[in-house]
CSV table of C-alpha atoms in Angstrom, one decimal:
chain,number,residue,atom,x,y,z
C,1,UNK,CA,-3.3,-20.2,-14.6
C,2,UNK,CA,-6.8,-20.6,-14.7
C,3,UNK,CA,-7.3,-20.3,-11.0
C,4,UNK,CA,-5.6,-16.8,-10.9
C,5,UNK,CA,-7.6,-15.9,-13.8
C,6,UNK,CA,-11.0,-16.6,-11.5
C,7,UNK,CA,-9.4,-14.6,-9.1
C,8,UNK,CA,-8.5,-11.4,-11.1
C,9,UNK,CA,-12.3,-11.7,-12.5
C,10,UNK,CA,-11.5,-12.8,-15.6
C,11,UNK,CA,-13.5,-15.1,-17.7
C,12,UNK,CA,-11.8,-18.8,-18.8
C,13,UNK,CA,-15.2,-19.3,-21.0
C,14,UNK,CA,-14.1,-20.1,-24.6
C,15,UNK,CA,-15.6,-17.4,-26.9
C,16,UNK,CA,-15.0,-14.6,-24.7
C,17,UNK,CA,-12.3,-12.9,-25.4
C,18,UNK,CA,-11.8,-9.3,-24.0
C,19,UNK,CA,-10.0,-10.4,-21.1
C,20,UNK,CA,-11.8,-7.5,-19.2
C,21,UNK,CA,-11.5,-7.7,-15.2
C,22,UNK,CA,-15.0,-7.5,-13.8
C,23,UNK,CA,-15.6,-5.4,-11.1
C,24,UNK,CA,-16.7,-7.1,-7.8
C,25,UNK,CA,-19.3,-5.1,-6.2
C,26,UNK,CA,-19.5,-5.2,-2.3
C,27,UNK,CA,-22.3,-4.4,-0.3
C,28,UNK,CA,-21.6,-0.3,1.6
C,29,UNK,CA,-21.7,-1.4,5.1
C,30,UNK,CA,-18.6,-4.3,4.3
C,31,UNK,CA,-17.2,-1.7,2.3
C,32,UNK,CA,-17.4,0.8,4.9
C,33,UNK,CA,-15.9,-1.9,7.5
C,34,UNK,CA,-12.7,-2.6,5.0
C,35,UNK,CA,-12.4,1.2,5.0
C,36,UNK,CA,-12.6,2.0,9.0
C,37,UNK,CA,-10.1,-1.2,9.7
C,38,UNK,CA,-7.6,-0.2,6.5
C,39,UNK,CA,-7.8,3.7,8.2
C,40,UNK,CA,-7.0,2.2,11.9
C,41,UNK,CA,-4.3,0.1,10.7
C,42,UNK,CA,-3.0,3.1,8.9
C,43,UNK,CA,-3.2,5.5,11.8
C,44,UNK,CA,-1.4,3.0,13.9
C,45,UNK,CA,1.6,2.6,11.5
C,46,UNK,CA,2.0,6.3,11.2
C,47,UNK,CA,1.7,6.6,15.2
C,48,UNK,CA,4.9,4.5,15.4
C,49,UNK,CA,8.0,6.1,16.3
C,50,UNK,CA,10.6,6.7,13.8
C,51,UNK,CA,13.8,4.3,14.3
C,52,UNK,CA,16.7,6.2,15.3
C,53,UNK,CA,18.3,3.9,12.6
C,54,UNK,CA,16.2,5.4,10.1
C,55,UNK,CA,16.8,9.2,11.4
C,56,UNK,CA,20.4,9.0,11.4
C,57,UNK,CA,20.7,7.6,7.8
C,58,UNK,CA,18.2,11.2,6.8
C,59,UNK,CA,21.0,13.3,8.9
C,60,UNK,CA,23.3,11.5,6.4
C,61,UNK,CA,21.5,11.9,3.1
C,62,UNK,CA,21.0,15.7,4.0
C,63,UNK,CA,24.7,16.4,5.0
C,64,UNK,CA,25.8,14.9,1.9
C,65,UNK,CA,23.2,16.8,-0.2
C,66,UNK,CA,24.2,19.9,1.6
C,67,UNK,CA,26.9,22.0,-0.8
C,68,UNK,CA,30.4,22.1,0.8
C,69,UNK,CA,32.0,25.2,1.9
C,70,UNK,CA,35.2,26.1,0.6
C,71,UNK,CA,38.0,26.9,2.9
């Protein structure tokens, strides 16, 4: 417990109590690094084709969402 309390920034000293997380300050060329790697790695996830799995379960969903015609 008291390792994952060093890791969320909290404080295992006796006498403090407000259990605050403190904020970890990086310096703005890592943070613009973490930034330009998390935006790749999201522009190559939403490059990816959609599985025709995946696109035949949404034909699914919307034909049953669809209100039937009477005959």
């Amino acid at each position: 417990m008291v390792d994952d309390e060093k890791k969320m920034g909290k404080s295992s000293k006796p006498g403090k109590t407000t259990g605050t997380m403190t904020p970890i300050s990086a310096k703005p060329e890592v943070s613009d690094l973490i930034g330009q790697r998390l935006r790749r790695f999201y522009n190559d996830v939403a490059e990816q084709p959609v599985p025709d799995r995946f696109l035949d379960l949404l034909s699914q969903l919307e034909a049953a969402s669809q209100p039937k015609k009477p005959n």
